[in-house]
């Protein structure tokens, strides 16, 4: 049998979300017998507080429960990541540098006092039965909890916390999850040795199943590759002939590519040199032209000393190019030659009159022979420049042709190389490699056969092992059904019951010839309905209404708590239970929850409930149910004054005050004249 945590006291210090009623940084929750109601508004940290309570009990360990059904999940404890360890530090501005949480609770006969840093959930103090203990998470805390709870492992402890003790907003429908049921029934109703052996046997099967499936998958993959080799061997002669031709062509292309690369380097050098020679020739042509034009200008100046400067400029331009400065006509070479001839004959370029001998200091330089020499030099420069430009253009053309040939050769070479590789991949490996591969396949096939046989034996033995323990768990079935009926009848108007309905499931994913699925212990839900004549099996949570689903699952949890821990009281932590209740069900829900909070095995249970102020009638009904003539507000933990006000609380203070006053009136905490009974402000 098992023991659940019995909460006694929680103290949170120096944590930004909970400065406490006196705002000094100490926030205390005394978990007295019965109900503790954590009351607040959205954003005040109700869920954070419940999550912190869970982490105080679970520490930095967790089990990887899937989103859907649990099934044969590995319950080995894993350390949560650094981000998860800092989840509370990330909620406050100072990173919870000086914040800590203290929790006092009892598991069976063993008393625990645990203190953790809220920066990373590290254990800083551990007291067991009033004696300080070594504050090590794994060696001391987890082992002590496992022993005190009489569970098979600390993983079972976390399983019980996550699926049974804590009823979070994202709670799973436990009664409709056969995998979760089998794990809980194993952990709660068998002794620790039996529960642990169950887990070890099941894990052994699952590990062997996983190894066998992986090896079998690899064997099938390699067998497919071997079949491809066989097909390659059949087509090998044709492939080899095509490969030889492709390899010969590839060698030719490689040689051609090398020649073209060398040729491209040579043409690039020739192109560079030709470009420089053409630039020099054009420069020499320009220089000769400038000297010739200067000589002609001096000749004009010498022959026409009395001419206006603008006239000399016009004549110089006419003799320099073949464009008329007046009308812009181009190609007037004949007129230019006539002007030049007139000057050479010492005649006026306008009226053709004979001019006398020029009287000019530069006339000696302007002899016909000098002009002729400069003209010849210029003509030679023009020819030389044209020749160099032709050489340059030819070099550029040759370089471009070589570059184009190289690109085409490279493309064909790449295509041929890929063709060679493709043909090579179609060839079978040598006979020695084929033989070795076949030997490996044969060995792997034998190993798969052996593992399949071992898996079959392990499944058979586990089925026999489970049969005896299933019968042991079945001895508690009547008690669980009775407790469920008691709780469910309080919740529901319909008649409801659970029946003992073991579920057949295969252990692992690989099939095993001749091995029947294992029959796991489980309960099924039966419920009457408006259009059913009697009880009907409801095998899926979608076959009932949302409120029925919540009530049935909560009744099943309560039944397991009562039966699994007959020697000690327990705690049940419910986050926002009113989310799926309508007004008709509120009173009944308050009655059943109140009965759980007022009773317990060898003590009084602890019921921790979080709710929003004004969320519905469940809160006042539950407080009235628990009052028994005392202060109905005594169980309330007031986050409105112990937490940090939200912006909504500040802007809507009047509305929140009105909701609080209405709650006091609803539970009868205010007298006729408005004075409070006991702790009237509830704060």
XYZ file of C-alpha atoms in Angstrom:
683
model
C 0.000 0.000 0.000
C 1.056 3.618 -0.395
C 1.177 6.920 1.465
C 0.368 10.307 -0.016
C 1.830 13.669 1.033
C -0.090 15.329 3.871
C 0.587 19.060 3.563
C 1.112 21.061 6.759
C 2.806 24.395 6.073
C 4.403 26.351 3.238
C 6.464 29.534 3.597
C 7.713 31.597 0.638
C 10.263 34.277 1.476
C 11.601 37.227 -0.526
C 9.780 36.207 -3.696
C 8.467 39.148 -5.704
C 5.010 37.716 -6.470
C 4.159 37.072 -2.817
C 5.340 39.928 -0.537
C 2.892 38.802 2.179
C 0.089 40.605 3.959
C 2.502 42.900 5.837
C 4.593 43.413 2.629
C 7.772 42.293 4.422
C 8.559 39.423 2.085
C 7.144 36.489 4.056
C 4.143 34.608 2.693
C 2.858 31.707 4.781
C 0.197 29.104 4.009
C -0.904 26.943 6.950
C -2.444 23.781 5.513
C -4.836 22.973 8.310
C -7.150 20.007 8.464
C -9.641 20.080 5.623
C -9.842 22.929 3.132
C -7.261 25.499 2.065
C -8.753 27.909 -0.501
C -6.252 30.015 -2.467
C -8.335 32.930 -3.673
C -7.199 35.558 -6.157
C -7.621 37.101 -9.583
C -6.071 36.412 -12.961
C -2.349 37.171 -12.868
C -1.922 36.999 -9.080
C 0.005 33.725 -9.249
C -2.425 30.987 -8.186
C -1.164 28.454 -10.706
C 2.436 29.511 -10.022
C 1.862 28.817 -6.332
C 0.405 25.359 -7.019
C 3.261 24.581 -9.413
C 5.737 25.671 -6.751
C 4.037 23.338 -4.280
C 4.421 20.481 -6.775
C 8.101 21.274 -7.327
C 8.760 21.379 -3.590
C 7.603 17.744 -3.473
C 9.115 16.558 -6.760
C 12.337 18.565 -6.683
C 14.342 18.789 -9.874
C 13.271 15.351 -11.108
C 10.482 14.444 -13.494
C 9.210 11.643 -15.706
C 8.502 12.105 -19.439
C 4.741 11.627 -19.527
C 3.380 11.944 -23.083
C 0.647 14.407 -24.038
C -1.845 11.639 -24.795
C -2.242 8.340 -22.998
C 0.553 7.190 -20.737
C 0.898 3.583 -21.879
C 4.159 1.811 -21.002
C 6.076 5.012 -20.398
C 9.577 4.836 -18.959
C 9.265 6.018 -15.347
C 13.002 6.568 -14.908
C 13.540 9.939 -13.248
C 15.180 12.576 -15.416
C 16.532 15.940 -14.343
C 14.494 18.856 -15.647
C 16.356 21.337 -17.823
C 17.985 24.540 -16.646
C 15.092 26.602 -17.994
C 12.574 24.557 -15.984
C 14.739 24.840 -12.876
C 14.600 28.621 -13.302
C 10.876 28.816 -14.029
C 10.151 30.697 -10.795
C 13.190 32.972 -11.117
C 11.945 34.068 -14.541
C 8.624 35.245 -13.096
C 10.151 38.072 -11.018
C 12.375 41.041 -11.816
C 15.243 40.181 -9.462
C 15.555 36.601 -10.679
C 14.578 35.375 -7.194
C 18.172 35.884 -6.057
C 17.311 35.739 -2.341
C 14.012 33.867 -2.603
C 13.334 30.489 -0.997
C 10.413 28.221 -0.257
C 9.878 25.975 2.753
C 7.415 23.082 2.881
C 6.480 20.987 5.862
C 4.597 17.785 5.113
C 4.174 14.216 6.200
C 4.313 10.962 4.238
C 2.923 8.087 6.253
C 4.633 8.279 9.644
C 7.642 10.251 8.359
C 7.794 14.038 8.758
C 9.671 16.168 6.222
C 10.788 19.805 6.193
C 12.220 20.898 2.836
C 13.759 24.244 1.866
C 14.659 25.077 -1.741
C 16.215 28.024 -3.533
C 13.801 29.507 -6.021
C 16.581 30.519 -8.399
C 17.130 26.893 -9.436
C 15.057 24.692 -7.024
C 18.243 23.441 -5.364
C 17.711 21.712 -2.008
C 19.269 23.863 0.739
C 17.856 22.202 3.862
C 16.310 18.826 4.639
C 14.912 17.809 8.024
C 13.455 14.316 8.490
C 11.583 13.509 11.699
C 13.000 16.660 13.311
C 16.573 15.615 12.527
C 18.757 17.472 9.992
C 19.665 15.262 7.053
C 22.197 15.571 4.280
C 20.710 17.972 1.738
C 21.377 15.855 -1.350
C 18.570 15.546 -3.859
C 19.154 12.019 -5.124
C 20.848 10.136 -2.299
C 18.879 11.438 0.662
C 15.652 13.192 -0.336
C 14.504 10.855 -3.106
C 15.420 7.687 -1.258
C 13.737 8.916 1.933
C 10.548 9.883 0.067
C 10.456 6.539 -1.745
C 10.827 4.635 1.522
C 8.250 6.735 3.396
C 5.653 6.510 0.596
C 6.202 2.751 0.260
C 6.330 3.110 -3.507
C 8.594 1.156 -5.820
C 10.655 4.148 -6.984
C 10.872 7.926 -6.912
C 9.523 7.803 -10.465
C 6.341 6.254 -9.025
C 6.223 9.127 -6.502
C 6.269 11.698 -9.327
C 3.688 9.653 -11.252
C 1.348 9.729 -8.236
C 1.891 13.469 -7.782
C 1.286 14.357 -11.429
C -1.670 12.075 -12.132
C -3.429 11.757 -8.774
C -2.495 14.274 -6.070
C -2.343 17.364 -8.305
C -5.396 18.137 -10.420
C -3.981 20.816 -12.732
C -5.921 22.821 -15.319
C -4.418 20.638 -18.081
C -5.392 17.480 -16.211
C -5.694 14.237 -18.154
C -8.817 12.039 -17.989
C -7.290 9.363 -15.760
C -10.205 6.974 -15.662
C -10.230 6.778 -19.490
C -6.491 6.077 -19.802
C -5.822 2.321 -19.322
C -2.080 2.971 -19.482
C -2.261 5.468 -16.619
C -4.524 3.131 -14.662
C -2.169 0.178 -14.943
C 0.768 2.287 -13.788
C -1.126 3.746 -10.825
C -2.700 0.447 -9.759
C 0.746 -1.160 -9.906
C 2.395 1.627 -7.893
C -0.391 1.997 -5.293
C -1.708 -1.523 -4.670
C 1.452 -3.668 -4.797
C 4.291 -3.625 -2.310
C 7.449 -1.745 -3.410
C 9.337 -4.905 -4.397
C 6.486 -6.195 -6.559
C 5.900 -2.782 -8.137
C 9.571 -2.383 -8.969
C 9.853 -5.921 -10.394
C 6.814 -5.213 -12.608
C 8.529 -2.097 -13.941
C 11.859 -3.853 -14.505
C 10.262 -6.789 -16.345
C 8.215 -4.488 -18.532
C 11.198 -2.246 -19.306
C 13.279 -5.308 -20.204
C 10.634 -6.375 -22.728
C 10.338 -2.876 -24.174
C 14.107 -2.494 -24.510
C 14.450 -5.923 -26.142
C 11.502 -5.078 -28.399
C 13.124 -1.789 -29.433
C 16.505 -3.414 -30.122
C 14.916 -6.208 -32.126
C 12.817 -3.808 -34.221
C 15.841 -1.603 -34.937
C 17.976 -4.600 -35.911
C 15.179 -6.084 -37.996
C 14.709 -2.777 -39.783
C 18.447 -2.566 -40.506
C 18.442 -6.188 -41.710
C 15.592 -5.498 -44.124
C 17.379 -2.428 -45.425
C 20.612 -4.353 -46.015
C 18.675 -7.197 -47.630
C 17.175 -4.742 -50.096
C 20.682 -3.513 -50.902
C 21.835 -7.122 -51.399
C 18.977 -7.675 -53.837
C 20.111 -4.625 -55.763
C 23.591 -6.170 -56.019
C 22.093 -9.329 -57.469
C 20.289 -7.288 -60.103
C 23.514 -5.426 -60.853
C 25.376 -8.683 -61.432
C 22.864 -9.677 -64.109
C 23.335 -6.456 -66.068
C 27.093 -6.167 -65.435
C 28.463 -6.953 -69.034
C 26.542 -4.139 -70.718
C 27.393 -1.733 -67.937
C 31.115 -2.531 -68.150
C 31.157 -1.893 -71.941
C 29.441 1.472 -71.511
C 31.785 2.297 -68.641
C 34.891 1.607 -70.755
C 33.673 3.942 -73.495
C 32.825 6.651 -70.992
C 36.197 6.360 -69.249
C 38.043 6.618 -72.611
C 36.113 9.742 -73.507
C 36.777 11.181 -70.038
C 40.531 10.737 -70.501
C 40.345 12.555 -73.860
C 38.381 15.379 -72.312
C 40.864 15.694 -69.456
C 43.754 16.051 -71.961
C 41.766 18.558 -74.038
C 40.908 20.502 -70.908
C 44.585 20.752 -69.921
C 45.530 21.975 -73.421
C 42.795 24.592 -73.419
C 43.798 25.857 -69.980
C 47.396 26.319 -71.186
C 46.195 27.965 -74.386
C 43.900 30.295 -72.438
C 46.845 31.431 -70.304
C 48.882 32.147 -73.476
C 46.082 34.067 -75.222
C 45.510 36.089 -72.090
C 49.182 37.118 -72.062
C 49.084 37.949 -75.794
C 45.884 39.939 -75.313
C 47.472 41.960 -72.530
C 50.565 42.776 -74.588
C 48.523 43.679 -77.704
C 46.365 45.980 -75.608
C 49.458 47.821 -74.336
C 50.946 48.083 -77.861
C 47.687 49.497 -79.232
C 47.555 52.082 -76.441
C 51.148 53.142 -77.198
C 50.469 53.374 -80.972
C 47.345 55.475 -80.412
C 49.332 57.743 -78.105
C 52.075 58.116 -80.744
C 49.426 58.932 -83.364
C 47.954 61.628 -81.122
C 51.408 63.094 -80.508
C 52.243 63.230 -84.254
C 48.878 64.845 -84.961
C 49.429 67.543 -82.344
C 52.888 68.387 -83.758
C 51.526 68.553 -87.312
C 48.655 70.813 -86.264
C 51.053 73.085 -84.354
C 53.221 73.416 -87.477
C 50.204 74.243 -89.598
C 49.058 76.888 -87.099
C 52.479 78.469 -87.194
C 52.365 78.397 -91.018
C 48.998 80.144 -91.060
C 50.285 82.728 -88.618
C 53.408 83.270 -90.724
C 51.629 83.509 -94.050
C 48.747 85.636 -92.829
C 50.288 87.985 -90.269
C 47.602 90.591 -90.768
C 44.660 88.234 -90.478
C 42.298 88.518 -87.540
C 42.872 85.937 -84.763
C 39.435 84.484 -85.271
C 40.168 84.023 -89.002
C 43.367 82.159 -88.169
C 41.459 79.981 -85.683
C 38.820 79.119 -88.319
C 41.442 78.237 -90.880
C 43.284 76.105 -88.368
C 40.095 74.216 -87.563
C 39.257 73.757 -91.229
C 42.681 72.277 -91.797
C 42.496 70.095 -88.686
C 39.325 68.169 -89.469
C 36.808 67.698 -92.238
C 33.816 69.542 -90.688
C 32.641 73.037 -91.748
C 32.449 75.420 -88.798
C 29.719 77.475 -90.472
C 27.127 74.957 -91.602
C 28.372 71.840 -89.791
C 28.754 69.775 -92.962
C 31.076 66.803 -92.484
C 33.396 65.160 -94.999
C 34.705 68.343 -96.668
C 38.145 66.831 -97.300
C 38.456 68.442 -100.775
C 38.061 71.909 -99.351
C 40.567 71.156 -96.654
C 43.147 70.009 -99.193
C 42.511 73.168 -101.233
C 43.166 75.364 -98.221
C 46.316 73.469 -97.417
C 47.528 73.679 -101.041
C 46.907 77.434 -101.110
C 49.082 77.942 -98.088
C 51.728 75.691 -99.509
C 51.745 77.852 -102.740
C 51.880 81.099 -100.737
C 48.471 82.183 -101.974
C 45.555 83.705 -100.068
C 43.065 81.038 -98.999
C 40.162 83.461 -99.657
C 40.943 85.527 -102.784
C 43.717 83.330 -104.198
C 46.077 86.372 -104.492
C 49.786 85.693 -104.461
C 51.411 86.486 -101.182
C 54.887 87.851 -100.746
C 57.624 86.171 -98.799
C 56.519 85.883 -95.247
C 58.219 88.055 -92.692
C 57.916 85.994 -89.516
C 60.501 84.696 -87.020
C 59.173 81.117 -87.266
C 59.101 81.012 -91.082
C 62.359 79.055 -91.158
C 60.648 76.239 -89.303
C 57.656 76.221 -91.641
C 59.315 75.022 -94.771
C 57.470 72.736 -97.072
C 59.939 70.008 -96.251
C 59.236 70.330 -92.521
C 55.483 70.086 -92.979
C 55.923 67.169 -95.317
C 58.053 65.356 -92.763
C 55.530 65.901 -90.001
C 52.749 64.785 -92.310
C 54.604 61.610 -93.187
C 55.287 60.926 -89.530
C 51.609 61.334 -88.706
C 50.491 59.085 -91.571
C 52.933 56.417 -90.419
C 51.573 56.705 -86.869
C 48.025 56.245 -88.156
C 49.033 53.084 -90.006
C 50.922 51.765 -86.977
C 47.967 52.413 -84.627
C 45.524 50.727 -86.977
C 47.819 47.707 -87.225
C 48.167 47.438 -83.424
C 44.401 47.769 -82.966
C 43.919 44.918 -85.437
C 46.417 42.775 -83.507
C 44.645 43.612 -80.245
C 41.225 42.689 -81.645
C 42.569 39.418 -83.026
C 44.097 38.577 -79.616
C 40.790 39.318 -77.873
C 38.890 37.169 -80.356
C 41.309 34.250 -79.913
C 41.047 34.521 -76.108
C 37.237 34.529 -76.287
C 37.196 31.495 -78.587
C 39.544 29.593 -76.292
C 37.438 30.496 -73.234
C 34.267 29.273 -74.980
C 35.950 26.017 -75.998
C 37.181 25.515 -72.433
C 33.698 26.024 -70.944
C 32.190 23.522 -73.378
C 34.952 21.024 -72.648
C 34.490 21.435 -68.871
C 30.747 20.861 -69.133
C 31.163 17.727 -71.237
C 33.892 16.491 -68.896
C 31.620 16.946 -65.833
C 28.756 15.153 -67.561
C 31.020 12.306 -68.614
C 32.493 12.050 -65.120
C 28.985 11.803 -63.622
C 28.131 9.157 -66.227
C 31.219 7.158 -65.190
C 30.195 7.337 -61.507
C 26.634 6.292 -62.344
C 27.867 3.325 -64.336
C 30.305 2.371 -61.579
C 27.456 2.390 -59.034
C 25.614 -0.079 -61.244
C 28.469 -2.561 -61.091
C 28.288 -5.279 -58.444
C 31.040 -5.401 -55.791
C 33.678 -8.038 -56.053
C 32.759 -11.588 -55.127
C 34.679 -11.502 -51.825
C 32.762 -8.469 -50.621
C 29.473 -10.034 -51.670
C 30.283 -13.182 -49.683
C 31.242 -11.171 -46.577
C 28.063 -9.110 -46.854
C 25.945 -12.240 -47.094
C 27.629 -13.696 -44.005
C 26.809 -10.520 -42.071
C 23.201 -10.680 -43.239
C 22.931 -14.310 -42.185
C 24.382 -13.492 -38.746
C 22.021 -10.533 -38.305
C 19.082 -12.705 -39.348
C 20.032 -15.310 -36.750
C 20.307 -12.599 -34.102
C 16.868 -11.223 -34.979
C 15.421 -14.730 -34.770
C 17.080 -15.239 -31.391
C 15.867 -11.894 -30.067
C 12.361 -12.589 -31.321
C 12.384 -15.898 -29.446
C 13.708 -14.220 -26.276
C 11.040 -11.538 -26.629
C 8.363 -14.192 -26.918
C 9.631 -15.933 -23.765
C 9.862 -12.644 -21.858
C 6.316 -11.685 -22.851
C 4.983 -15.078 -21.840
C 6.758 -14.938 -18.478
C 5.546 -11.383 -17.904
C 1.984 -12.417 -18.683
C 2.243 -15.188 -16.070
C 3.860 -12.802 -13.583
C 1.160 -10.227 -14.226
C -1.622 -12.772 -13.789
C -0.825 -13.308 -10.128
C -0.438 -9.614 -9.386
C -3.525 -8.701 -11.385
C -5.460 -11.034 -9.113
C -3.887 -9.322 -6.107
C -4.949 -5.888 -7.407
C -8.423 -7.243 -8.164
C -8.931 -7.863 -4.434
C -9.184 -4.075 -4.027
C -11.653 -3.681 -6.879
C -14.812 -3.848 -4.748
C -13.499 -1.240 -2.313
C -12.517 1.095 -5.167
C -15.905 0.636 -6.862
C -17.708 1.369 -3.586
C -15.738 4.540 -2.921
C -16.231 5.638 -6.522
C -19.981 5.057 -6.286
C -20.131 7.049 -3.063
C -18.331 10.037 -4.606
C -19.961 9.817 -8.044
C -23.495 9.626 -6.623
C -22.749 12.783 -4.708
C -21.582 14.501 -7.888
C -23.944 13.199 -10.561
C -27.694 12.917 -11.040
C -27.206 9.967 -13.411
C -26.461 6.529 -12.053
C -22.760 5.783 -12.496
C -20.350 3.017 -11.609
C -16.975 1.600 -12.523
C -16.492 -2.062 -13.309
C -13.440 -4.279 -13.141
C -12.452 -4.529 -16.824
C -8.856 -5.719 -17.432
C -7.499 -4.392 -20.713
C -5.592 -6.528 -23.212
C -2.521 -4.732 -24.565
C 0.607 -5.871 -26.382
C 3.856 -5.125 -24.547
C 6.010 -3.408 -27.145
C 5.352 -2.775 -30.809
C 6.786 -5.844 -32.536
C 4.416 -8.727 -33.116
C 5.124 -12.128 -31.634
C 3.552 -15.238 -33.125
C 1.646 -17.325 -30.618
C 1.867 -14.747 -27.794
C -1.403 -13.358 -26.519
C -1.599 -9.677 -25.510
C -1.048 -9.083 -21.802
C -4.116 -8.475 -19.680
C -3.543 -5.402 -17.529
C -5.691 -4.414 -14.543
C -8.135 -1.598 -15.324
C -11.568 -0.180 -14.569
C -14.214 0.997 -17.045
C -16.944 3.618 -16.601
C -20.664 2.901 -16.970
C -23.254 5.668 -16.936
C -26.960 6.045 -17.555
C -28.223 8.652 -20.004
C -31.396 10.447 -21.033
C -31.930 8.115 -23.997
C -30.486 4.882 -22.530
C -32.646 2.394 -20.608
C -29.815 1.450 -18.239
C -26.097 1.688 -17.580
C -23.949 1.874 -20.690
C -20.178 1.509 -21.029
C -18.527 4.863 -21.810
C -15.157 3.952 -23.268
C -14.090 7.462 -24.257
C -14.264 10.815 -22.418
C -16.034 12.309 -25.426
C -19.008 10.015 -24.739
C -19.978 12.071 -21.661
C -20.497 15.780 -21.026
C -17.628 17.973 -19.847
C -19.003 18.292 -16.312
C -19.655 14.539 -16.114
C -16.113 13.913 -17.308
C -14.663 16.098 -14.559
C -16.839 14.565 -11.822
C -16.249 10.957 -12.867
C -12.490 11.431 -13.058
C -12.364 13.250 -9.716
C -14.483 10.525 -8.095
C -12.070 7.880 -9.434
C -9.094 9.763 -7.989
C -10.774 10.067 -4.602
C -11.567 6.358 -4.625
C -7.919 5.476 -5.330
C -6.718 7.809 -2.575
C -9.069 6.289 0.025
C -8.323 2.659 -0.854
C -4.596 2.894 -1.614
C -3.704 4.632 1.650
C -5.864 3.060 4.388
C -3.511 4.032 7.224
C -2.948 7.740 6.555
C -4.731 10.842 5.345
C -3.862 12.444 2.022
C -3.812 15.711 0.095
C -5.630 16.616 -3.093
C -4.648 19.811 -4.910
C -7.190 21.092 -7.461
C -6.486 24.059 -9.709
C -9.660 25.916 -10.824
C -12.283 23.165 -10.327
C -15.172 25.477 -11.198
C -14.133 25.801 -14.865
C -16.649 23.211 -16.120
C -19.441 23.470 -13.521
C -22.876 24.907 -14.069
C -25.013 26.274 -11.257
C -27.011 23.040 -10.803
C -23.915 20.993 -9.997
C -22.167 23.496 -7.724
C -23.903 22.497 -4.508
C -23.323 18.800 -5.112
C -19.661 19.386 -5.972
C -19.162 21.427 -2.809
C -20.774 18.650 -0.769
C -18.529 15.886 -2.167
C -15.344 17.979 -1.974
C -16.290 19.015 1.549
C -16.781 15.394 2.616
C -13.316 14.535 1.275
C -11.811 17.479 3.172
C -13.548 16.535 6.437
C -12.582 12.872 6.400
C -9.489 10.759 5.890
C -7.872 7.504 6.875
C -6.278 7.871 10.301
C -6.533 11.664 10.134
C -8.136 14.478 8.178
C -7.413 14.983 4.494
C -6.074 18.196 3.029
C -7.993 19.721 0.114
C -6.196 22.616 -1.599
C -8.316 24.527 -4.114
C -7.448 27.592 -6.206
C -10.152 29.877 -7.581
C -10.844 33.346 -8.893
C -12.949 35.710 -6.806
C -16.426 35.756 -8.262
C -15.756 32.777 -10.554
C -18.980 31.093 -9.509
C -20.964 29.696 -6.602
C -18.575 26.830 -5.842
C -16.374 28.973 -3.568
C -19.131 30.245 -1.232
C -20.817 26.823 -1.195
C -17.542 25.111 -0.331
C -16.752 27.640 2.410
C -20.211 27.194 3.924
C -19.837 23.411 3.686
C -16.579 23.570 5.647
C -17.625 26.214 8.200
C -19.535 23.955 10.664
C -20.433 27.000 12.734
C -16.937 28.510 12.740
C -15.432 31.325 10.692
C -16.231 30.441 7.069
C -13.322 32.570 5.832
C -10.715 30.781 7.929
C -9.548 28.451 5.099
C -8.986 31.362 2.710
C -5.465 32.275 1.548
C -5.971 35.815 0.282
C -3.686 36.584 -2.649
C -5.390 39.959 -3.082
C -3.456 41.290 -0.104
C -0.571 38.818 0.068
C 0.324 39.130 -3.630
C 1.276 41.981 -5.942
C -1.817 43.807 -7.276
C -2.371 43.558 -10.998
C -3.252 46.562 -13.136
C -6.809 45.232 -13.431
C -7.108 45.137 -9.627
C -5.968 48.740 -9.361
C -8.247 50.050 -12.109
C -11.256 47.928 -11.076
C -10.753 48.114 -7.318
C -14.386 48.996 -6.715
C -15.599 45.966 -8.639
C -13.216 43.615 -6.792
C -14.216 45.076 -3.433
C -17.840 44.499 -4.382
C -17.100 40.860 -5.275
C -15.329 40.373 -1.957
C -18.227 41.901 0.003
C -20.640 39.682 -1.923
C -18.584 36.612 -0.991
C -18.712 37.590 2.692
C -22.455 37.965 2.443
C -22.839 34.646 0.575
C -20.953 32.680 3.231
C -22.599 34.524 6.121
C -19.413 36.161 7.357
C -21.132 39.571 7.928
C -23.798 40.371 10.520
C -26.939 42.401 9.928
C -25.291 45.675 10.941
C -22.355 45.037 8.601
C -19.820 44.047 11.270
C -17.552 41.133 10.453
C -17.774 37.759 12.148
C -14.279 36.751 13.173
C -11.794 37.602 10.443
C -14.407 39.556 8.508
C -12.083 41.122 5.967
C -10.871 37.653 5.169
C -7.488 39.182 4.824
